Amino acid sequence: MKFYRDHVWPSTLEEAIVIQETLQNQVITEDQLQEPIQYVAGVDMGFEADGTISRAAVAVLSFPGLQVIETSLAYRPTTFPYVPGFLSFREIPAVLDALEKINTTPDIILCDGQGIAHPRRLGIASHLGLLIDMPTIGVAKSRLVGKHEELPETKGSTQPLIYKGETIGAVLRSRTGVKPLYISSGHRISLPTAIDYVLRCTSKYRLPETTRIADKLASAK
């Protein structure tokens, strides 16, 4: 998968904030999908050598069958510190390397992390989507910002995730009785459509198959 790289990576938090504030208004939260959707992908990160080496994993699956088509791994030195709200600067360089290794171009990418459910509306899913100009979805296992009402225990239940009076995502029960996921638009996809595809990519586990398989690859020893 080839794409045009044109991005300055910051060396300080101040520089990173400027980049986030500059890019946030470019994020598209309406559906711009190339249908029919044939391939979905998951991306996730792991780290080695006490965090000094980034390990990015990509898994491409067929849709709607969710059969693994191909996977890739990429390694590179970690150049940005771990700071909540700025993980895209730490993780995306290796993710781009992993994406360049795959031959099958996905129609949607599900990221282990936030989309616009972020203080400056630019979590890793939104940041990545902008850089590669592809539809992306934030599928986070924990909440970064926002509040929500109590969520029913049944699979498919949702509640809006609200931050400063704005709906920035949704809390989703992907499986009955398990901890919820935090779904948000990444880029070129609306929240209702994002929720729909997350559920359609989820089988018998809490995580959608895309990010579940990518997570296993990223964390495997």
Short mmCIF file of C-alpha atoms in Angstrom, two decimals:
data_model
loop_
_atom_site.label_atom_id
_atom_site.label_comp_id
_atom_site.label_asym_id
_atom_site.label_seq_id
_atom_site.Cartn_x
_atom_site.Cartn_y
_atom_site.Cartn_z
CA MET A 1 0.00 0.00 0.00
CA LYS A 2 1.59 3.24 -1.14
CA PHE A 3 0.69 6.74 -0.04
CA TYR A 4 2.25 10.19 0.00
CA ARG A 5 4.08 11.02 3.23
CA ASP A 6 4.23 14.72 4.00
CA HIS A 7 4.28 15.37 7.71
CA VAL A 8 6.62 17.09 10.14
CA TRP A 9 6.97 15.11 13.36
CA PRO A 10 7.33 17.24 16.50
CA SER A 11 10.07 17.04 19.08
CA THR A 12 8.15 18.82 21.87
CA LEU A 13 4.61 18.82 23.27
CA GLU A 14 4.22 22.45 22.29
CA GLU A 15 4.93 21.59 18.66
CA ALA A 16 2.55 18.63 18.86
CA ILE A 17 -0.27 20.81 20.19
CA VAL A 18 0.17 23.24 17.29
CA ILE A 19 -0.05 20.35 14.81
CA GLN A 20 -3.20 18.96 16.47
CA GLU A 21 -4.88 22.35 16.52
CA THR A 22 -3.96 22.91 12.87
CA LEU A 23 -5.20 19.52 11.66
CA GLN A 24 -8.36 19.15 13.73
CA ASN A 25 -10.46 21.30 11.40
CA GLN A 26 -9.51 19.11 8.44
CA VAL A 27 -11.11 15.98 9.92
CA ILE A 28 -14.24 14.87 8.05
CA THR A 29 -16.93 13.23 10.19
CA GLU A 30 -19.32 12.48 7.35
CA ASP A 31 -19.40 9.28 5.31
CA GLN A 32 -17.00 9.26 2.39
CA LEU A 33 -16.70 5.52 1.83
CA GLN A 34 -15.91 3.63 -1.35
CA GLU A 35 -18.67 1.02 -1.27
CA PRO A 36 -19.11 -1.87 -1.35
CA ILE A 37 -16.71 -2.42 1.53
CA GLN A 38 -14.55 -5.44 0.71
CA TYR A 39 -11.65 -5.16 3.14
CA VAL A 40 -11.34 -3.86 6.68
CA ALA A 41 -8.11 -3.49 8.61
CA GLY A 42 -7.02 -3.15 12.21
CA VAL A 43 -3.89 -1.43 13.46
CA ASP A 44 -2.31 -1.70 16.88
CA MET A 45 0.99 -1.03 18.61
CA GLY A 46 3.38 -2.80 20.90
CA PHE A 47 6.77 -1.80 22.28
CA GLU A 48 10.01 -3.62 22.92
CA ALA A 49 13.29 -2.94 24.72
CA ASP A 50 11.68 -0.88 27.49
CA GLY A 51 9.68 1.15 24.99
CA THR A 52 12.61 2.19 22.84
CA ILE A 53 11.43 0.13 19.86
CA SER A 54 7.94 0.58 18.38
CA ARG A 55 6.24 -2.47 16.93
CA ALA A 56 3.27 -1.74 14.64
CA ALA A 57 0.86 -4.40 13.42
CA VAL A 58 -1.69 -4.31 10.61
CA ALA A 59 -4.27 -7.01 9.91
CA VAL A 60 -6.39 -6.89 6.76
CA LEU A 61 -9.60 -8.94 6.77
CA SER A 62 -12.24 -9.65 4.18
CA PHE A 63 -15.64 -8.08 4.72
CA PRO A 64 -18.16 -9.23 5.69
CA GLY A 65 -16.52 -12.66 6.08
CA LEU A 66 -13.75 -11.40 8.41
CA GLN A 67 -11.17 -13.83 7.09
CA VAL A 68 -7.53 -12.77 7.42
CA ILE A 69 -6.17 -11.70 4.04
CA GLU A 70 -2.75 -10.50 5.11
CA THR A 71 -0.82 -9.06 8.05
CA SER A 72 2.31 -7.02 8.47
CA LEU A 73 4.69 -5.90 11.21
CA ALA A 74 7.08 -2.95 11.26
CA TYR A 75 9.70 -1.87 13.75
CA ARG A 76 11.39 1.46 14.29
CA PRO A 77 13.02 3.39 17.15
CA THR A 78 10.53 5.20 19.37
CA THR A 79 11.13 8.93 19.08
CA PHE A 80 8.29 10.52 21.09
CA PRO A 81 7.49 10.03 24.78
CA TYR A 82 4.37 8.36 26.17
CA VAL A 83 1.95 11.19 26.93
CA PRO A 84 -1.84 10.62 26.95
CA GLY A 85 -3.46 12.69 24.23
CA PHE A 86 -0.32 12.62 22.08
CA LEU A 87 0.03 8.92 21.31
CA SER A 88 -0.33 9.40 17.57
CA PHE A 89 3.06 11.12 17.44
CA ARG A 90 4.61 8.14 19.19
CA GLU A 91 2.82 5.44 17.20
CA ILE A 92 1.93 6.59 13.67
CA PRO A 93 5.44 6.54 12.16
CA ALA A 94 5.69 2.77 12.72
CA VAL A 95 2.05 2.27 11.67
CA LEU A 96 2.80 3.95 8.35
CA ASP A 97 5.74 1.59 7.88
CA ALA A 98 3.46 -1.41 8.51
CA LEU A 99 0.78 -0.10 6.14
CA GLU A 100 3.33 0.30 3.37
CA LYS A 101 4.09 -3.41 3.60
CA ILE A 102 0.58 -4.61 2.78
CA ASN A 103 -0.61 -5.29 -0.76
CA THR A 104 -4.36 -5.17 -0.08
CA THR A 105 -5.74 -1.67 0.37
CA PRO A 106 -8.45 -1.68 3.07
CA ASP A 107 -11.65 0.31 2.67
CA ILE A 108 -11.84 1.13 6.39
CA ILE A 109 -9.18 1.04 9.10
CA LEU A 110 -10.12 0.43 12.73
CA CYS A 111 -7.53 1.86 15.13
CA ASP A 112 -6.86 0.85 18.70
CA GLY A 113 -7.31 4.33 20.10
CA GLN A 114 -9.38 7.49 19.82
CA GLY A 115 -10.69 9.32 16.81
CA ILE A 116 -12.23 12.72 17.60
CA ALA A 117 -12.94 11.62 21.21
CA HIS A 118 -9.90 13.64 22.15
CA PRO A 119 -9.31 17.04 23.83
CA ARG A 120 -8.25 18.55 20.49
CA ARG A 121 -10.33 16.19 18.32
CA LEU A 122 -7.26 14.50 16.87
CA GLY A 123 -6.67 11.07 18.32
CA ILE A 124 -4.63 8.49 16.45
CA ALA A 125 -7.51 7.36 14.22
CA SER A 126 -8.23 10.90 13.03
CA HIS A 127 -4.55 11.75 12.65
CA LEU A 128 -3.84 8.59 10.67
CA GLY A 129 -6.94 9.01 8.51
CA LEU A 130 -5.87 12.53 7.55
CA LEU A 131 -2.33 11.46 6.70
CA ILE A 132 -3.38 8.63 4.40
CA ASP A 133 -6.76 10.10 3.34
CA MET A 134 -8.73 6.98 4.23
CA PRO A 135 -11.82 6.23 6.35
CA THR A 136 -10.77 5.41 9.90
CA ILE A 137 -12.54 4.56 13.14
CA GLY A 138 -11.36 5.02 16.71
CA VAL A 139 -11.98 1.88 18.78
CA ALA A 140 -10.60 2.56 22.25
CA LYS A 141 -10.64 0.24 25.24
CA SER A 142 -10.69 3.15 27.70
CA ARG A 143 -12.06 6.67 27.84
CA LEU A 144 -9.80 9.66 27.34
CA VAL A 145 -12.32 12.48 27.78
CA GLY A 146 -16.09 12.87 28.07
CA LYS A 147 -18.96 11.58 30.15
CA HIS A 148 -21.91 9.29 29.44
CA GLU A 149 -25.04 7.87 30.99
CA GLU A 150 -25.19 4.34 32.35
CA LEU A 151 -24.92 1.74 29.62
CA PRO A 152 -27.20 -1.32 29.46
CA GLU A 153 -25.45 -4.70 29.65
CA THR A 154 -26.80 -6.08 26.37
CA LYS A 155 -24.71 -6.29 23.19
CA GLY A 156 -25.25 -3.37 20.84
CA SER A 157 -26.25 -0.92 23.57
CA THR A 158 -24.84 2.59 23.11
CA GLN A 159 -24.75 5.91 24.91
CA PRO A 160 -23.46 9.22 23.56
CA LEU A 161 -20.05 10.29 24.82
CA ILE A 162 -20.31 13.99 25.65
CA TYR A 163 -17.45 16.45 26.11
CA LYS A 164 -18.00 20.17 26.64
CA GLY A 165 -21.58 19.86 25.42
CA GLU A 166 -20.65 18.08 22.19
CA THR A 167 -21.13 14.44 21.19
CA ILE A 168 -17.62 13.25 20.41
CA GLY A 169 -18.30 9.53 20.23
CA ALA A 170 -20.29 6.68 21.70
CA VAL A 171 -19.88 4.10 24.41
CA LEU A 172 -20.66 0.70 22.90
CA ARG A 173 -21.36 -2.65 24.54
CA SER A 174 -19.81 -4.92 21.94
CA ARG A 175 -20.68 -8.08 23.84
CA THR A 176 -23.22 -8.69 26.60
CA GLY A 177 -21.74 -8.30 30.06
CA VAL A 178 -18.25 -7.12 29.05
CA LYS A 179 -16.59 -3.75 29.49
CA PRO A 180 -17.63 -1.24 26.82
CA LEU A 181 -15.63 0.19 23.95
CA TYR A 182 -15.32 3.87 23.14
CA ILE A 183 -16.09 4.50 19.49
CA SER A 184 -15.50 7.73 17.61
CA SER A 185 -15.22 8.95 14.05
CA GLY A 186 -11.65 8.93 12.84
CA HIS A 187 -11.85 10.46 9.38
CA ARG A 188 -14.29 10.26 6.46
CA ILE A 189 -16.90 8.34 8.46
CA SER A 190 -19.87 9.33 10.60
CA LEU A 191 -20.42 8.09 14.13
CA PRO A 192 -23.51 5.96 13.31
CA THR A 193 -21.65 4.29 10.44
CA ALA A 194 -18.58 3.77 12.63
CA ILE A 195 -20.68 2.02 15.28
CA ASP A 196 -22.33 -0.13 12.62
CA TYR A 197 -19.02 -1.33 11.17
CA VAL A 198 -17.51 -1.98 14.59
CA LEU A 199 -20.44 -4.23 15.45
CA ARG A 200 -20.29 -5.96 12.07
CA CYS A 201 -16.60 -6.63 12.62
CA THR A 202 -17.22 -8.07 16.09
CA SER A 203 -17.93 -11.77 16.50
CA LYS A 204 -17.60 -13.54 19.85
CA TYR A 205 -15.03 -11.30 21.54
CA ARG A 206 -15.08 -7.83 23.06
CA LEU A 207 -12.86 -6.35 20.37
CA PRO A 208 -13.70 -6.31 16.67
CA GLU A 209 -11.73 -8.98 14.81
CA THR A 210 -9.64 -6.35 13.05
CA THR A 211 -8.10 -4.83 16.16
CA ARG A 212 -8.18 -8.10 18.10
CA ILE A 213 -5.92 -9.77 15.54
CA ALA A 214 -3.71 -6.69 15.23
CA ASP A 215 -3.43 -6.57 19.02
CA LYS A 216 -2.25 -10.19 19.14
CA LEU A 217 0.36 -9.47 16.48
CA ALA A 218 1.57 -6.31 18.17
CA SER A 219 1.91 -7.94 21.58
CA ALA A 220 3.22 -11.36 20.54
CA LYS A 221 6.63 -12.30 21.91
#
